[in-house]
């Protein structure tokens, strides 16, 4: 039986150093056995970069940012982390396009403001990223 931890929404830290550190720590969960894998999801964007948070995710007047990965930067994070740890892996990342369709349907049924009120991430460029890192 394989070992397959699940990770959810972890890589939004502000600094590159912090993101790389968490990537290495997560990859350390892998066993050096072919088939060992980590699967998960991460809130992301088609355009990787910093996102300025607004209330209620920070206090009024406070300047707070997080990093939004693209599927490409997410893949790069894990590939670099596995090199540090010394594992050979396949890394798969993909956007959740079904979620995009559900969001569009929600906007049609309840108006465009639905997404802003009902979701932490909103906008045409925002995506949920699925990922899998598997030892080969």
PDB file of C-alpha atoms in Angstrom:
ATOM      1  CA  UNK A   1       0.000   0.000   0.000  1.00  0.00           C
ATOM      2  CA  UNK A   2       1.348   3.436  -0.941  1.00  0.00           C
ATOM      3  CA  UNK A   3       1.872   6.520   1.137  1.00  0.00           C
ATOM      4  CA  UNK A   4      -0.111   9.490  -0.199  1.00  0.00           C
ATOM      5  CA  UNK A   5      -0.459  12.593   2.016  1.00  0.00           C
ATOM      6  CA  UNK A   6      -2.818  15.363   0.891  1.00  0.00           C
ATOM      7  CA  UNK A   7      -1.825  19.046   1.100  1.00  0.00           C
ATOM      8  CA  UNK A   8      -4.267  21.897   0.709  1.00  0.00           C
ATOM      9  CA  UNK A   9      -3.619  25.649   0.344  1.00  0.00           C
ATOM     10  CA  UNK A  10      -0.149  26.021   1.791  1.00  0.00           C
ATOM     11  CA  UNK A  11       2.044  27.819  -0.749  1.00  0.00           C
ATOM     12  CA  UNK A  12       0.686  31.352  -0.557  1.00  0.00           C
ATOM     13  CA  UNK A  13       3.446  32.639   1.713  1.00  0.00           C
ATOM     14  CA  UNK A  14       4.800  36.076   0.864  1.00  0.00           C
ATOM     15  CA  UNK A  15       8.508  35.502   0.426  1.00  0.00           C
ATOM     16  CA  UNK A  16      10.196  33.240  -2.085  1.00  0.00           C
ATOM     17  CA  UNK A  17      12.398  31.848   0.676  1.00  0.00           C
ATOM     18  CA  UNK A  18       9.382  30.894   2.797  1.00  0.00           C
ATOM     19  CA  UNK A  19       7.633  29.258  -0.181  1.00  0.00           C
ATOM     20  CA  UNK A  20      10.758  27.261  -1.037  1.00  0.00           C
ATOM     21  CA  UNK A  21      11.166  26.173   2.584  1.00  0.00           C
ATOM     22  CA  UNK A  22       7.574  24.928   2.820  1.00  0.00           C
ATOM     23  CA  UNK A  23       7.998  23.165  -0.540  1.00  0.00           C
ATOM     24  CA  UNK A  24      11.037  21.281   0.782  1.00  0.00           C
ATOM     25  CA  UNK A  25       9.246  20.410   4.030  1.00  0.00           C
ATOM     26  CA  UNK A  26       6.243  19.041   2.154  1.00  0.00           C
ATOM     27  CA  UNK A  27       8.424  17.018  -0.219  1.00  0.00           C
ATOM     28  CA  UNK A  28      10.142  15.506   2.830  1.00  0.00           C
ATOM     29  CA  UNK A  29       6.808  13.776   3.506  1.00  0.00           C
ATOM     30  CA  UNK A  30       7.481  11.585   0.467  1.00  0.00           C
ATOM     31  CA  UNK A  31       9.061   8.198   0.946  1.00  0.00           C
ATOM     32  CA  UNK A  32      11.906   7.367  -1.421  1.00  0.00           C
ATOM     33  CA  UNK A  33       9.783   4.564  -2.867  1.00  0.00           C
ATOM     34  CA  UNK A  34       8.440   4.591  -6.423  1.00  0.00           C
ATOM     35  CA  UNK A  35       4.739   5.427  -6.331  1.00  0.00           C
ATOM     36  CA  UNK A  36       4.926   7.457  -3.125  1.00  0.00           C
ATOM     37  CA  UNK A  37       3.026  10.670  -3.850  1.00  0.00           C
ATOM     38  CA  UNK A  38       1.618  13.881  -2.490  1.00  0.00           C
ATOM     39  CA  UNK A  39      -1.630  15.242  -3.892  1.00  0.00           C
ATOM     40  CA  UNK A  40      -3.403  18.481  -3.178  1.00  0.00           C
ATOM     41  CA  UNK A  41      -4.947  21.765  -4.187  1.00  0.00           C
ATOM     42  CA  UNK A  42      -3.822  25.362  -4.065  1.00  0.00           C
ATOM     43  CA  UNK A  43      -5.647  28.596  -4.807  1.00  0.00           C
ATOM     44  CA  UNK A  44      -3.860  30.183  -7.731  1.00  0.00           C
ATOM     45  CA  UNK A  45      -4.051  32.378 -10.771  1.00  0.00           C
ATOM     46  CA  UNK A  46      -3.243  32.253 -14.458  1.00  0.00           C
ATOM     47  CA  UNK A  47      -0.814  35.066 -13.594  1.00  0.00           C
ATOM     48  CA  UNK A  48       1.530  34.189 -10.733  1.00  0.00           C
ATOM     49  CA  UNK A  49       2.463  36.982  -8.340  1.00  0.00           C
ATOM     50  CA  UNK A  50       1.558  38.944  -5.252  1.00  0.00           C
ATOM     51  CA  UNK A  51      -2.052  39.602  -4.371  1.00  0.00           C
ATOM     52  CA  UNK A  52      -2.945  42.514  -2.093  1.00  0.00           C
ATOM     53  CA  UNK A  53      -5.461  41.407   0.517  1.00  0.00           C
ATOM     54  CA  UNK A  54      -8.473  43.493   1.426  1.00  0.00           C
ATOM     55  CA  UNK A  55     -10.825  43.314   4.439  1.00  0.00           C
ATOM     56  CA  UNK A  56     -12.070  40.969   5.806  1.00  0.00           C
ATOM     57  CA  UNK A  57      -8.785  39.121   5.099  1.00  0.00           C
ATOM     58  CA  UNK A  58      -6.821  41.884   6.820  1.00  0.00           C
ATOM     59  CA  UNK A  59      -7.631  44.876   8.998  1.00  0.00           C
ATOM     60  CA  UNK A  60      -8.808  48.110   7.334  1.00  0.00           C
ATOM     61  CA  UNK A  61      -5.753  50.202   6.459  1.00  0.00           C
ATOM     62  CA  UNK A  62      -3.380  47.242   6.828  1.00  0.00           C
ATOM     63  CA  UNK A  63      -1.159  46.342   3.862  1.00  0.00           C
ATOM     64  CA  UNK A  64      -0.940  42.569   3.548  1.00  0.00           C
ATOM     65  CA  UNK A  65      -0.021  40.447   0.546  1.00  0.00           C
ATOM     66  CA  UNK A  66       0.075  36.773  -0.341  1.00  0.00           C
ATOM     67  CA  UNK A  67       1.570  34.992  -3.329  1.00  0.00           C
ATOM     68  CA  UNK A  68      -0.652  33.362  -5.924  1.00  0.00           C
ATOM     69  CA  UNK A  69       0.946  30.532  -7.888  1.00  0.00           C
ATOM     70  CA  UNK A  70       0.213  29.589 -11.466  1.00  0.00           C
ATOM     71  CA  UNK A  71       0.326  25.911 -12.389  1.00  0.00           C
ATOM     72  CA  UNK A  72       3.780  26.589 -13.850  1.00  0.00           C
ATOM     73  CA  UNK A  73       5.215  28.179 -10.692  1.00  0.00           C
ATOM     74  CA  UNK A  74       3.629  25.432  -8.580  1.00  0.00           C
ATOM     75  CA  UNK A  75       5.356  22.781 -10.693  1.00  0.00           C
ATOM     76  CA  UNK A  76       8.640  24.685 -10.441  1.00  0.00           C
ATOM     77  CA  UNK A  77       8.313  24.881  -6.630  1.00  0.00           C
ATOM     78  CA  UNK A  78       8.054  21.101  -6.323  1.00  0.00           C
ATOM     79  CA  UNK A  79      10.745  20.352  -8.897  1.00  0.00           C
ATOM     80  CA  UNK A  80      13.224  22.566  -7.040  1.00  0.00           C
ATOM     81  CA  UNK A  81      12.216  21.116  -3.671  1.00  0.00           C
ATOM     82  CA  UNK A  82      12.687  17.520  -4.806  1.00  0.00           C
ATOM     83  CA  UNK A  83      16.172  18.349  -6.106  1.00  0.00           C
ATOM     84  CA  UNK A  84      17.070  19.707  -2.654  1.00  0.00           C
ATOM     85  CA  UNK A  85      15.768  16.521  -1.027  1.00  0.00           C
ATOM     86  CA  UNK A  86      17.355  14.265  -3.662  1.00  0.00           C
ATOM     87  CA  UNK A  87      14.266  12.575  -5.095  1.00  0.00           C
ATOM     88  CA  UNK A  88      13.380  11.860  -8.707  1.00  0.00           C
ATOM     89  CA  UNK A  89       9.722  12.658  -9.306  1.00  0.00           C
ATOM     90  CA  UNK A  90       7.022  13.420 -11.817  1.00  0.00           C
ATOM     91  CA  UNK A  91       5.173  16.649 -11.017  1.00  0.00           C
ATOM     92  CA  UNK A  92       1.705  17.219 -12.470  1.00  0.00           C
ATOM     93  CA  UNK A  93      -0.231  20.476 -12.092  1.00  0.00           C
ATOM     94  CA  UNK A  94      -3.530  21.467 -13.693  1.00  0.00           C
ATOM     95  CA  UNK A  95      -6.231  24.093 -13.303  1.00  0.00           C
ATOM     96  CA  UNK A  96      -9.705  23.078 -12.108  1.00  0.00           C
ATOM     97  CA  UNK A  97     -11.676  24.122 -15.178  1.00  0.00           C
ATOM     98  CA  UNK A  98     -14.887  22.586 -13.776  1.00  0.00           C
ATOM     99  CA  UNK A  99     -14.709  25.182 -10.992  1.00  0.00           C
ATOM    100  CA  UNK A 100     -14.465  27.935 -13.614  1.00  0.00           C
ATOM    101  CA  UNK A 101     -17.688  26.644 -15.187  1.00  0.00           C
ATOM    102  CA  UNK A 102     -19.454  26.486 -11.787  1.00  0.00           C
ATOM    103  CA  UNK A 103     -18.367  30.049 -11.022  1.00  0.00           C
ATOM    104  CA  UNK A 104     -19.693  31.291 -14.369  1.00  0.00           C
ATOM    105  CA  UNK A 105     -23.009  29.524 -13.739  1.00  0.00           C
ATOM    106  CA  UNK A 106     -23.234  31.044 -10.246  1.00  0.00           C
ATOM    107  CA  UNK A 107     -22.736  34.512 -11.750  1.00  0.00           C
ATOM    108  CA  UNK A 108     -25.481  33.901 -14.325  1.00  0.00           C
ATOM    109  CA  UNK A 109     -27.957  32.747 -11.695  1.00  0.00           C
ATOM    110  CA  UNK A 110     -27.283  35.299  -8.958  1.00  0.00           C
ATOM    111  CA  UNK A 111     -25.401  38.192 -10.556  1.00  0.00           C
ATOM    112  CA  UNK A 112     -21.759  39.122 -10.876  1.00  0.00           C
ATOM    113  CA  UNK A 113     -21.490  40.237  -7.244  1.00  0.00           C
ATOM    114  CA  UNK A 114     -22.104  36.611  -6.151  1.00  0.00           C
ATOM    115  CA  UNK A 115     -18.485  35.661  -6.656  1.00  0.00           C
ATOM    116  CA  UNK A 116     -17.137  38.649  -4.704  1.00  0.00           C
ATOM    117  CA  UNK A 117     -19.419  37.844  -1.755  1.00  0.00           C
ATOM    118  CA  UNK A 118     -19.241  34.042  -1.777  1.00  0.00           C
ATOM    119  CA  UNK A 119     -15.606  33.281  -2.550  1.00  0.00           C
ATOM    120  CA  UNK A 120     -12.155  34.088  -1.183  1.00  0.00           C
ATOM    121  CA  UNK A 121     -10.745  34.291  -4.685  1.00  0.00           C
ATOM    122  CA  UNK A 122     -12.689  35.871  -7.489  1.00  0.00           C
ATOM    123  CA  UNK A 123     -12.015  37.003 -11.017  1.00  0.00           C
ATOM    124  CA  UNK A 124     -11.503  35.620 -14.475  1.00  0.00           C
ATOM    125  CA  UNK A 125      -7.789  34.890 -13.901  1.00  0.00           C
ATOM    126  CA  UNK A 126      -8.144  33.106 -10.539  1.00  0.00           C
ATOM    127  CA  UNK A 127      -7.983  29.306 -10.501  1.00  0.00           C
ATOM    128  CA  UNK A 128      -7.773  26.343  -8.176  1.00  0.00           C
ATOM    129  CA  UNK A 129      -4.671  24.265  -8.949  1.00  0.00           C
ATOM    130  CA  UNK A 130      -4.615  20.488  -8.571  1.00  0.00           C
ATOM    131  CA  UNK A 131      -1.195  18.908  -8.140  1.00  0.00           C
ATOM    132  CA  UNK A 132       0.477  15.550  -7.712  1.00  0.00           C
ATOM    133  CA  UNK A 133       4.142  14.857  -6.938  1.00  0.00           C
ATOM    134  CA  UNK A 134       5.049  11.192  -7.432  1.00  0.00           C
ATOM    135  CA  UNK A 135       8.366   9.448  -6.808  1.00  0.00           C
ATOM    136  CA  UNK A 136       9.597   7.483  -9.831  1.00  0.00           C
TER     137      UNK A 136
END
